[in-house]
Structures are given as structure tokens and as C-alpha cells.
Amino acid sequence: MSAMFRPPIAVTSAIGWRQVFGFGQGADPFFARVRAAQLQALNRYVPFNVTLMTINIAAMIWSMRAAAEFDFLLGWGALMGGLALLWTLRFRGVARRGDAIEASREMFWSVSAEVGAFGVCWAALVLHMLPLAALDAQALLVLLSLTAMGACGFAAAVMPVCGIALVTVIGTATVAAIPPGSPLASPMVALAFLTFALLIVRGVIVTSFAMMARMRTQSDLTERTEVVRLLLNEFEANGSDWLIEVDTEARLTHVSPRLADVAKRPREALLGQPLLALLGDERHREGRASVKALTNSFIARRAFRDITIPVAVAGETRWWALSGTPKIDGSGQFSGFRGVGRDVTEVRRSHERIAQLARFDPLTGLANRALFREALDDALARATRTQKCCALLFIDLDRFKAVNDTMGHSVGDKLLREAAGRLRDAVGGGATVARLGGDEFAVMLPEAQPRRAEAVAHSIVEALARPFEIDGQLVGIGGSVGYALGPADGASVDRLLKSADLALYEVKSNGRGAACRYVPEIRERADERRALEADLAQALDRGELSLAFQPVVEAADEHIVGFEALLRWTHPTLGNIPPTKFIPVAEDTGLIIPIGHWVIRTACAWAARWPSDIRIAVNLSPAQIDDPALIAVVEAALADNKLDPARLELEITESLFLNEKAATIEKLAALKAIGVRFALDDFGTGYSSLGYLHKAAFSRIKIDRSFVSRATQSNGEASAIISAIVNLAHSLDMATTAEGTETRAEFEAIRALGCEQVQGYLFGRPMPPEAATALVVETPARQRMAAE
């Protein structure tokens, strides 16, 4: 029963049981307003209630005239009539004076006593008449008592003491007055009265509590509105943003001290100044579209939000983001705009830096793959049109991986930057130099004859053969160059890229440290790779493939929130073959499709054994997106293992968007509809197609380790880039994961920059699935045992 009447938990603690029943309210003005509202609710329906009461009392007296003494009925009717007259007079008085805002406790309890007197009178009636009445009259009195209980519960719905007292007195008196020999003297009748009474009592309490809670909410809202007003004044005086008001001619009518400070002009000089007169020279260039949008909003008198315009401030172009809504005066006429502005110059510069990442490699400053492909496409089209040649050179740094592994990634990054500088010097002007990723570079020479292409290729080999001085140490690596001429060696971009790649593979197969031009015979010599392809085709059936799982941890408390599934191949004779070697083969041959199916099914099967808050990340190759069975495979893997789709995260490299296929976006949308999530891997090192951050509905951006490893450097450049990426991700409602976190210092730095999750050797190397499962399944059990 106590659970039936328990007050809602959401109600403020200031309203307790005693206050609901009218006790312990003290001198709190809030409860004075509550009492006034309760009396208003009771008084509001007095005419209706008194009319019904008079009709029913008159009818009952008439029907009972033969069963009771006339003097008793006359006296009882007079008492009830007196109460009705009292309430009617009070109703008229309130109608003249108006409702009171507050009511005293004395007034509240006085009215409660009057209501209670009604219940006592009714109880006296049934106690006197029921024992004397015939069975049909008894039934009528019992029915009228039930009606009176219901009517009282409705009339006193927001006054718990009155409602409970009336129901209790009338119900108890009626049941007690039924003669013992009457057919109505039944336990079922008593149970019916009790049930009806409890329902009314519960309704009264709940209604009263709801009314008080609503009034408390309204009171709090009023207080908060006042706080907002005060904060708005404080915001205008001291905030980083500022309020702005203009009239119907877009002239400034309100200039806060903050606006005057940002504009670096006296407040008096700004008042009356047309807002558009503040615009700088960029209004005719980069800011042209936004200025037009602002002007159109002014003309159409419609609200606008975050329109970024260029403003001339002390000889410098600053960028302001303006939002505003139309003002309507007391007569309902348009009187201008009121809004808020803020200086977004630094944010804009950060976004421009992010946009630069989409086309340039952040580590070396060279063009990235997307920009390089555009340049190559233009050069090849021009060469075809003019019947001249263009040259494409692929460069791979020899022994770079060994240096990177033995001397550390910091040295490796410095080596990549030094190598990029030598490439620029060796190539000269007029060429496009790009870093395609890792230690792979490319050069495009427009309108280059075979002799010049050969000379540049050998110049690059010689430049990279010279030792590099890194942190006082001499490091020797060397470089291999494969090149092709278009359109002779490839009439399309893809064909030319393939030809240069085959030429580079030929150099690397023959000892590296040289340059080689593509010739048709190279394709024949590439057959030696078929052995590896044949073994890979059987590796899945032979059980040579396996998954390793690397932990992903929450930066805030360093607990594991997921794993990334990494594919491994243990060849029966060659041993562990690096993914960088066999995955490209799988992609080229199409074997990535069945292997990818197996990876998805296996990863989901292991994830199903983990706690429900641990997700699994699976790398998705661009070739898999074209697989028509991909969606069905994902759905089946999730269904077979009863895995929540939200726990599966598909990691996509930026190379997926190189060809900008509409089918790619459609396939990603279909996967998104299943409920799986997407992560953009190695952001900034490849294509960094910012447009697809929205189109592919990514939920996470993975920050490349080239940024993470430099996060602790004193120049702060990497930290600024990481911060910009994090801010960009947050603005798009995406999370961030920092890859390659190897030291505690790197971890602390990226955590301070706002990155939510990290992954790297600091928290665990890739491990067998059994070991990963033990980390997330057995650890809680061990903690419980330790606590016991």
C-alpha cells in the first residue's frame, strides 16, 4: 500500500508528506501560494456543486419523508442549506475581489473545517436513517453515500485532508449504520466501500502532489528566468561573444563594450553605423557568398544563424559569426534584428588547417594522394591532347622500416621529412611531389621526355643514397624508383599508376637502390608473385589465417572499451607474413572478399563472448565495399552471434574515397542502417576527404600516430593539429581515437587535448583472441575476488 502512495521521485525534496497534507509549511511564501491555489480550485466549482447538492438533498428529503421524523429532516436540511449559502456567498465575494495570490494557514484550515462539517452532517444522516429505513431506502442511502464520496473526492481533489476526511467519515458511517440483518450488511459491500475510498484517497494525493510539483516547477522557472536575465547582462558586459541590435536599415542601435573592443572603435562611432559598412575587402572574394546570405536575410526579414562575414578591424580582416532574429515592436511591426556575434577568426584558421590536411601530408608538407591524382589526371590528359609525354615516378625508401623499428618512430618521422626535402631538390621546379603514405612517395613530371624522366629518377636515387644526419647520427637508407611514361605506358591514370608500380616492384625485387622504367616485359617477371598469391588463396582453408586483437582504452580512466581486429598469416614455410605484404596481394586478387567475410564472422564471434560494453573494430578494405554480399555477411555475423550492431565498428581508410563512387556512399548508408558504426582511419595521412565525413556518417576519427608521436614536442604544431582535429570531430558529433600511443608522455598529452580514446603499445600489443577475452572477462571476476 505504501508503494501505491509514494510521491514521484522527480519532485523536489522541499515538498514532503507533511507539506502535501498542509502541515509543516511554515511561513514559506511558496506554500502560501499553494494554499491559495487549493482554495481557488475548491471555490471554482461552487455554483455547480451547490446546485447538484441542493437538488439531491431536496430529492432525498422528499423520498425519505415517510421513513424519518420531519423535525430531523428539517434540521438536517437547514444545516446543509446553511453550508450551501455560506459557500455561495464566499464565491460571490471572491468573484468581486478576485482570486488571492496567497492564503493564510488560518483561512485554509477554516475552509477545511467547513468541508469537514459537510461530511459530519452526511454521516449523521446515514447513522440516523439507515437503521430505520426499509431495504429499498437503505439501498438508496448507500448509493447516495457512494455518490457523495465520489463528488467530495472530485471537489476536494487538491486538498488531501478534506478529501480523505470526507471519504473516511461518510464511508465509515454508512457501513457502520447498515442494520445487521440487512442484505446490505455484507463483507462485499464493506470491501466495495473500502476499495472506492482508497481509489479516491489515492487520486486526491496524486492530484495534490502533481499540482504542488507543477507550481514548484513554475516557481523555479521564474527564478531561472531572472537568473538568465542577470547572466545575459553579465554576458553582454564581460562575455567573449556580444549582443548586437540593428534597426530596419541594418544600422547598429546597440553596441556593447565587448563589441566596441572587438571592433577596435569607440562605441559612439559605431552607433548608427550600417553593419555592412564594417565589412572588409574579403566581402568581394572569399566572403562574397556569406555577405549575400546576410543581405538576403535582412531583406527577407528572416532569422539567420552563424553567417560568417569578413570585417575590417585595424587593417586586418577578422571573421565574425552572426546570428539574429527579427524584432517586433509593441504594435506588431518589424523594427530590426536582435542577435549575437562572436569572433571566429582563430577557429576559421584551424578549419583551414584541417582543410589543408585534406590535400597535403601533414608530416612532410608534400601533396597527398588525392591532390597528386588530380595533378596526374590533368597532366596525362594534357599529354594525350598535345601528343607529348608526362612521367610518373614511384619512390620507395629502402630499409626505412628497419630504421623506424630500431631507432623509433620519432627518428623515422624526421627521416621522412628530410627525404621529402631531398626529393624536392632533386626534382626541381614544375613537378608535383607527393607522399602517398608510409615511406612511399611519388613525382609527376608534366611534359617530360624519356631522357629527363630517367635523369630525375637517377638523381632521386643518388640523393637518397647519401646518409642522413638525424639527431647527430648518420642514417643510411637509400631509395628505389620505378617510373612510367604516359600515355605510352598507360593511357589512363590507373593504368599509368599500375605501370609505375610494377616498375618499382621490379627494382625492389632486384636488390633496391636503383631506378627502372616500365617495359612490357616487367609484367612477365611479375609472375613470380603468383606463388604467394596461390598460397594465400589456400591459406583460409588451411587454417593459416588468424586474428590478433589490440586494446582500445578510454583516455579518462584507462579502461578497455574495445579491440581492433588485426589479420595475421602464418605461412607453413615462410612463417609470419606481414599484413603489408599479403593484404595488397589479397586486394589485387579479390581474395580479400572471402578473407574479409571470415574476419567479420570471426571477430563478431569473439566479441559476443565479451561484456556488452566492449566493441570490436574491423578494418574494411576498399575492395570489400564493392562486394555485393558484404551487407548480408555483416547481418548474418551479427544475428548468428546475437551481437548488438552498435558494438561493431568498421574502420575505413581514406583511400576508399579516391574514385568518389556514388555506389560507395550507398553501400556505407546501407551498413549504417543496420546499426554498425564507422571510423575514419589514419586521418590526414592520405586523402582526408572532409566532405565524406558527413556523407559516410562516421562516428569516429582515428588520429594518425604521426601526430601522436609529436604531441610532446615543444613547438606545439602537432598538438595544435590534434586539437583542431578533436574540435572538428566534436563539432560533427564524432569521437576521436589516437593511434600509436607508445609512451606515457604521449598519452597524457593527447588526453589533455581532448582525445577520448587511445590505442597503442602503451596499453597492449596485438594479442591472441583468448588473451583479449581474458582481459575483459576475467578481470572483473578477479576484482571481485580481491574485494572479498
mmCIF file of C-alpha atoms in Angstrom, residues 196-449:
data_model
loop_
_atom_site.group_PDB
_atom_site.id
_atom_site.type_symbol
_atom_site.label_atom_id
_atom_site.label_comp_id
_atom_site.label_asym_id
_atom_site.label_seq_id
_atom_site.Cartn_x
_atom_site.Cartn_y
_atom_site.Cartn_z
ATOM 1 C CA PHE A 196 -13.755 3.047 -3.642
ATOM 2 C CA ALA A 197 -12.435 5.076 -0.725
ATOM 3 C CA LEU A 198 -8.809 4.020 -1.409
ATOM 4 C CA LEU A 199 -9.118 4.943 -5.074
ATOM 5 C CA ILE A 200 -10.441 8.378 -4.156
ATOM 6 C CA VAL A 201 -7.739 8.879 -1.493
ATOM 7 C CA ARG A 202 -5.011 7.885 -3.932
ATOM 8 C CA GLY A 203 -6.397 10.212 -6.600
ATOM 9 C CA VAL A 204 -6.562 13.120 -4.175
ATOM 10 C CA ILE A 205 -2.979 12.593 -3.002
ATOM 11 C CA VAL A 206 -1.595 12.178 -6.524
ATOM 12 C CA THR A 207 -3.518 15.199 -7.828
ATOM 13 C CA SER A 208 -2.377 17.351 -4.903
ATOM 14 C CA PHE A 209 1.215 16.267 -5.314
ATOM 15 C CA ALA A 210 1.085 16.945 -9.079
ATOM 16 C CA MET A 211 -0.334 20.424 -8.514
ATOM 17 C CA MET A 212 2.360 21.278 -5.945
ATOM 18 C CA ALA A 213 5.081 19.887 -8.204
ATOM 19 C CA ARG A 214 3.776 21.944 -11.127
ATOM 20 C CA MET A 215 3.717 25.086 -9.025
ATOM 21 C CA ARG A 216 7.221 24.329 -7.746
ATOM 22 C CA THR A 217 8.404 23.924 -11.334
ATOM 23 C CA GLN A 218 6.774 27.203 -12.338
ATOM 24 C CA SER A 219 8.356 28.918 -9.354
ATOM 25 C CA ASP A 220 11.777 27.519 -10.221
ATOM 26 C CA LEU A 221 11.297 28.542 -13.836
ATOM 27 C CA THR A 222 10.528 32.097 -12.792
ATOM 28 C CA GLU A 223 13.672 32.181 -10.693
ATOM 29 C CA ARG A 224 15.724 30.735 -13.525
ATOM 30 C CA THR A 225 14.320 33.313 -15.935
ATOM 31 C CA GLU A 226 15.523 36.029 -13.623
ATOM 32 C CA VAL A 227 18.915 34.337 -13.390
ATOM 33 C CA VAL A 228 19.075 34.164 -17.184
ATOM 34 C CA ARG A 229 18.311 37.866 -17.366
ATOM 35 C CA LEU A 230 21.110 38.634 -14.944
ATOM 36 C CA LEU A 231 23.501 36.301 -16.779
ATOM 37 C CA LEU A 232 22.584 37.949 -20.070
ATOM 38 C CA ASN A 233 23.551 41.286 -18.623
ATOM 39 C CA GLU A 234 26.788 39.770 -17.346
ATOM 40 C CA PHE A 235 27.366 38.139 -20.742
ATOM 41 C CA GLU A 236 26.926 41.439 -22.522
ATOM 42 C CA ALA A 237 29.331 43.178 -20.179
ATOM 43 C CA ASN A 238 32.075 40.560 -19.897
ATOM 44 C CA GLY A 239 31.454 37.661 -22.320
ATOM 45 C CA SER A 240 33.633 36.667 -25.241
ATOM 46 C CA ASP A 241 30.580 36.987 -27.514
ATOM 47 C CA TRP A 242 28.462 40.107 -27.760
ATOM 48 C CA LEU A 243 24.880 41.165 -28.324
ATOM 49 C CA ILE A 244 24.037 43.082 -31.451
ATOM 50 C CA GLU A 245 20.937 45.043 -32.492
ATOM 51 C CA VAL A 246 20.172 46.822 -35.753
ATOM 52 C CA ASP A 247 17.192 48.827 -36.977
ATOM 53 C CA THR A 248 15.163 48.312 -40.132
ATOM 54 C CA GLU A 249 18.002 49.835 -42.171
ATOM 55 C CA ALA A 250 20.576 47.460 -40.631
ATOM 56 C CA ARG A 251 22.152 50.306 -38.621
ATOM 57 C CA LEU A 252 23.620 49.472 -35.230
ATOM 58 C CA THR A 253 21.312 50.570 -32.421
ATOM 59 C CA HIS A 254 23.011 48.748 -29.541
ATOM 60 C CA VAL A 255 26.781 48.469 -29.107
ATOM 61 C CA SER A 256 28.103 46.638 -26.058
ATOM 62 C CA PRO A 257 31.551 47.385 -24.633
ATOM 63 C CA ARG A 258 32.679 43.968 -25.858
ATOM 64 C CA LEU A 259 31.623 44.726 -29.448
ATOM 65 C CA ALA A 260 33.398 48.065 -29.370
ATOM 66 C CA ASP A 261 36.517 46.365 -28.038
ATOM 67 C CA VAL A 262 36.475 43.652 -30.716
ATOM 68 C CA ALA A 263 35.827 46.187 -33.485
ATOM 69 C CA LYS A 264 38.559 48.431 -32.027
ATOM 70 C CA ARG A 265 36.369 51.501 -32.471
ATOM 71 C CA PRO A 266 34.678 53.839 -29.991
ATOM 72 C CA ARG A 267 31.154 52.880 -29.076
ATOM 73 C CA GLU A 268 29.867 56.280 -30.154
ATOM 74 C CA ALA A 269 31.395 55.843 -33.608
ATOM 75 C CA LEU A 270 29.665 52.504 -34.082
ATOM 76 C CA LEU A 271 26.172 53.594 -33.029
ATOM 77 C CA GLY A 272 24.127 54.373 -36.138
ATOM 78 C CA GLN A 273 26.777 52.838 -38.397
ATOM 79 C CA PRO A 274 25.416 50.415 -41.046
ATOM 80 C CA LEU A 275 26.545 46.916 -40.162
ATOM 81 C CA LEU A 276 27.596 46.188 -43.725
ATOM 82 C CA ALA A 277 29.918 49.229 -43.624
ATOM 83 C CA LEU A 278 32.181 47.251 -41.289
ATOM 84 C CA LEU A 279 32.910 44.614 -43.938
ATOM 85 C CA GLY A 280 36.449 44.223 -45.228
ATOM 86 C CA ASP A 281 37.884 43.612 -48.682
ATOM 87 C CA GLU A 282 37.132 39.876 -48.451
ATOM 88 C CA ARG A 283 33.449 40.721 -48.983
ATOM 89 C CA HIS A 284 34.214 40.684 -52.726
ATOM 90 C CA ARG A 285 36.220 37.457 -52.585
ATOM 91 C CA GLU A 286 36.002 34.626 -50.077
ATOM 92 C CA GLY A 287 33.242 36.269 -48.054
ATOM 93 C CA ARG A 288 31.045 37.108 -51.007
ATOM 94 C CA ALA A 289 28.548 34.267 -50.509
ATOM 95 C CA SER A 290 28.126 34.878 -46.774
ATOM 96 C CA VAL A 291 27.648 38.628 -47.248
ATOM 97 C CA LYS A 292 24.976 37.901 -49.852
ATOM 98 C CA ALA A 293 23.259 35.469 -47.449
ATOM 99 C CA LEU A 294 23.251 38.116 -44.700
ATOM 100 C CA THR A 295 21.904 40.777 -47.043
ATOM 101 C CA ASN A 296 19.139 38.457 -48.257
ATOM 102 C CA SER A 297 18.169 37.684 -44.647
ATOM 103 C CA PHE A 298 17.898 41.402 -43.917
ATOM 104 C CA ILE A 299 15.753 41.987 -46.993
ATOM 105 C CA ALA A 300 13.502 38.963 -46.310
ATOM 106 C CA ARG A 301 13.337 39.803 -42.571
ATOM 107 C CA ARG A 302 14.023 36.192 -41.653
ATOM 108 C CA ALA A 303 16.159 34.752 -38.895
ATOM 109 C CA PHE A 304 19.733 33.749 -39.671
ATOM 110 C CA ARG A 305 22.315 31.700 -37.815
ATOM 111 C CA ASP A 306 26.115 31.570 -37.843
ATOM 112 C CA ILE A 307 26.622 33.561 -41.030
ATOM 113 C CA THR A 308 30.358 34.220 -41.121
ATOM 114 C CA ILE A 309 31.317 37.586 -42.613
ATOM 115 C CA PRO A 310 34.690 39.336 -43.078
ATOM 116 C CA VAL A 311 35.179 42.515 -41.032
ATOM 117 C CA ALA A 312 37.944 45.100 -41.353
ATOM 118 C CA VAL A 313 39.485 45.615 -37.917
ATOM 119 C CA ALA A 314 42.543 47.852 -37.595
ATOM 120 C CA GLY A 315 43.832 46.969 -41.043
ATOM 121 C CA GLU A 316 43.290 43.241 -40.538
ATOM 122 C CA THR A 317 40.487 41.040 -41.832
ATOM 123 C CA ARG A 318 38.685 39.308 -38.995
ATOM 124 C CA TRP A 319 35.797 36.888 -39.343
ATOM 125 C CA TRP A 320 32.608 37.298 -37.315
ATOM 126 C CA ALA A 321 29.834 34.714 -36.995
ATOM 127 C CA LEU A 322 26.465 36.453 -36.655
ATOM 128 C CA SER A 323 23.087 35.038 -35.618
ATOM 129 C CA GLY A 324 19.903 37.066 -35.339
ATOM 130 C CA THR A 325 16.129 37.068 -35.235
ATOM 131 C CA PRO A 326 13.676 39.769 -36.315
ATOM 132 C CA LYS A 327 12.445 42.249 -33.673
ATOM 133 C CA ILE A 328 8.756 43.071 -33.454
ATOM 134 C CA ASP A 329 7.671 46.244 -31.638
ATOM 135 C CA GLY A 330 4.593 46.718 -29.449
ATOM 136 C CA SER A 331 2.398 47.459 -32.461
ATOM 137 C CA GLY A 332 3.445 44.244 -34.188
ATOM 138 C CA GLN A 333 5.686 45.972 -36.733
ATOM 139 C CA PHE A 334 9.162 44.835 -37.785
ATOM 140 C CA SER A 335 11.767 47.014 -36.046
ATOM 141 C CA GLY A 336 15.078 45.386 -36.987
ATOM 142 C CA PHE A 337 17.143 42.438 -35.765
ATOM 143 C CA ARG A 338 18.483 41.329 -32.421
ATOM 144 C CA GLY A 339 21.195 38.706 -32.175
ATOM 145 C CA VAL A 340 24.653 37.670 -31.061
ATOM 146 C CA GLY A 341 28.063 37.770 -32.654
ATOM 147 C CA ARG A 342 31.425 36.218 -31.983
ATOM 148 C CA ASP A 343 34.900 36.390 -33.450
ATOM 149 C CA VAL A 344 35.665 33.070 -35.175
ATOM 150 C CA THR A 345 38.892 34.071 -36.870
ATOM 151 C CA GLU A 346 41.058 31.569 -34.988
ATOM 152 C CA VAL A 347 38.501 28.811 -35.430
ATOM 153 C CA ARG A 348 38.390 29.544 -39.139
ATOM 154 C CA ARG A 349 42.169 29.358 -39.369
ATOM 155 C CA SER A 350 42.080 25.999 -37.609
ATOM 156 C CA HIS A 351 39.493 24.776 -40.091
ATOM 157 C CA GLU A 352 41.644 25.992 -42.953
ATOM 158 C CA ARG A 353 44.481 23.978 -41.486
ATOM 159 C CA ILE A 354 42.221 20.954 -41.335
ATOM 160 C CA ALA A 355 41.205 21.570 -44.930
ATOM 161 C CA GLN A 356 44.892 21.675 -45.842
ATOM 162 C CA LEU A 357 45.268 18.244 -44.282
ATOM 163 C CA ALA A 358 42.770 17.022 -46.851
ATOM 164 C CA ARG A 359 45.224 17.763 -49.667
ATOM 165 C CA PHE A 360 48.672 17.806 -48.105
ATOM 166 C CA ASP A 361 50.592 15.365 -45.977
ATOM 167 C CA PRO A 362 50.958 16.925 -42.507
ATOM 168 C CA LEU A 363 54.304 15.307 -41.772
ATOM 169 C CA THR A 364 56.224 16.363 -44.878
ATOM 170 C CA GLY A 365 54.107 19.165 -46.343
ATOM 171 C CA LEU A 366 54.002 17.365 -49.678
ATOM 172 C CA ALA A 367 50.853 16.772 -51.665
ATOM 173 C CA ASN A 368 48.856 13.757 -50.556
ATOM 174 C CA ARG A 369 47.416 11.041 -52.757
ATOM 175 C CA ALA A 370 44.196 12.874 -53.623
ATOM 176 C CA LEU A 371 45.940 16.051 -54.770
ATOM 177 C CA PHE A 372 48.583 14.033 -56.597
ATOM 178 C CA ARG A 373 45.966 12.081 -58.511
ATOM 179 C CA GLU A 374 44.291 15.309 -59.605
ATOM 180 C CA ALA A 375 47.622 16.669 -60.883
ATOM 181 C CA LEU A 376 48.422 13.398 -62.648
ATOM 182 C CA ASP A 377 45.000 13.285 -64.264
ATOM 183 C CA ASP A 378 45.451 16.804 -65.636
ATOM 184 C CA ALA A 379 48.975 16.113 -66.847
ATOM 185 C CA LEU A 380 48.006 12.859 -68.564
ATOM 186 C CA ALA A 381 45.038 14.497 -70.303
ATOM 187 C CA ARG A 382 47.277 17.329 -71.492
ATOM 188 C CA ALA A 383 49.944 14.896 -72.705
ATOM 189 C CA THR A 384 47.361 12.909 -74.646
ATOM 190 C CA ARG A 385 45.936 16.075 -76.162
ATOM 191 C CA THR A 386 49.349 17.515 -77.168
ATOM 192 C CA GLN A 387 50.895 14.148 -78.092
ATOM 193 C CA LYS A 388 53.678 14.707 -75.582
ATOM 194 C CA CYS A 389 54.808 12.692 -72.585
ATOM 195 C CA CYS A 390 54.354 13.039 -68.860
ATOM 196 C CA ALA A 391 56.300 10.963 -66.375
ATOM 197 C CA LEU A 392 55.162 9.250 -63.180
ATOM 198 C CA LEU A 393 57.787 8.162 -60.665
ATOM 199 C CA PHE A 394 57.108 5.951 -57.655
ATOM 200 C CA ILE A 395 59.724 6.157 -54.883
ATOM 201 C CA ASP A 396 60.082 3.737 -52.005
ATOM 202 C CA LEU A 397 62.581 4.358 -49.183
ATOM 203 C CA ASP A 398 64.777 1.312 -48.750
ATOM 204 C CA ARG A 399 65.392 -0.020 -45.252
ATOM 205 C CA PHE A 400 63.141 2.650 -43.770
ATOM 206 C CA LYS A 401 61.173 0.114 -41.760
ATOM 207 C CA ALA A 402 64.332 -1.185 -40.117
ATOM 208 C CA VAL A 403 65.329 2.335 -39.109
ATOM 209 C CA ASN A 404 61.847 3.079 -37.859
ATOM 210 C CA ASP A 405 61.714 -0.108 -35.802
ATOM 211 C CA THR A 406 65.196 0.113 -34.315
ATOM 212 C CA MET A 407 65.579 3.845 -33.782
ATOM 213 C CA GLY A 408 61.985 4.739 -33.025
ATOM 214 C CA HIS A 409 59.159 6.499 -34.780
ATOM 215 C CA SER A 410 60.447 9.938 -33.864
ATOM 216 C CA VAL A 411 63.601 9.333 -35.862
ATOM 217 C CA GLY A 412 61.505 7.785 -38.620
ATOM 218 C CA ASP A 413 59.357 10.901 -38.887
ATOM 219 C CA LYS A 414 62.376 13.149 -39.072
ATOM 220 C CA LEU A 415 63.857 10.891 -41.721
ATOM 221 C CA LEU A 416 60.684 11.160 -43.808
ATOM 222 C CA ARG A 417 60.812 14.954 -43.636
ATOM 223 C CA GLU A 418 64.485 15.015 -44.661
ATOM 224 C CA ALA A 419 63.785 12.618 -47.519
ATOM 225 C CA ALA A 420 60.906 14.833 -48.698
ATOM 226 C CA GLY A 421 63.284 17.817 -48.802
ATOM 227 C CA ARG A 422 65.805 15.918 -50.883
ATOM 228 C CA LEU A 423 63.093 14.863 -53.297
ATOM 229 C CA ARG A 424 62.102 18.490 -53.848
ATOM 230 C CA ASP A 425 65.694 19.465 -54.510
ATOM 231 C CA ALA A 426 66.341 16.526 -56.835
ATOM 232 C CA VAL A 427 63.187 17.057 -58.899
ATOM 233 C CA GLY A 428 63.374 20.814 -59.352
ATOM 234 C CA GLY A 429 60.548 23.146 -60.334
ATOM 235 C CA GLY A 430 57.451 22.343 -62.348
ATOM 236 C CA ALA A 431 56.904 18.896 -60.777
ATOM 237 C CA THR A 432 54.413 17.622 -58.244
ATOM 238 C CA VAL A 433 55.922 15.713 -55.333
ATOM 239 C CA ALA A 434 53.651 13.699 -53.037
ATOM 240 C CA ARG A 435 53.788 11.360 -50.084
ATOM 241 C CA LEU A 436 51.347 8.542 -50.683
ATOM 242 C CA GLY A 437 51.645 7.077 -47.206
ATOM 243 C CA GLY A 438 54.263 5.380 -45.061
ATOM 244 C CA ASP A 439 57.599 5.553 -46.882
ATOM 245 C CA GLU A 440 56.048 5.752 -50.357
ATOM 246 C CA PHE A 441 56.479 8.899 -52.445
ATOM 247 C CA ALA A 442 55.587 9.874 -55.988
ATOM 248 C CA VAL A 443 56.671 12.501 -58.502
ATOM 249 C CA MET A 444 54.786 13.710 -61.558
ATOM 250 C CA LEU A 445 56.714 15.473 -64.333
ATOM 251 C CA PRO A 446 54.455 17.221 -66.849
ATOM 252 C CA GLU A 447 55.637 17.292 -70.466
ATOM 253 C CA ALA A 448 58.738 15.241 -69.656
ATOM 254 C CA GLN A 449 60.674 13.396 -72.327
#
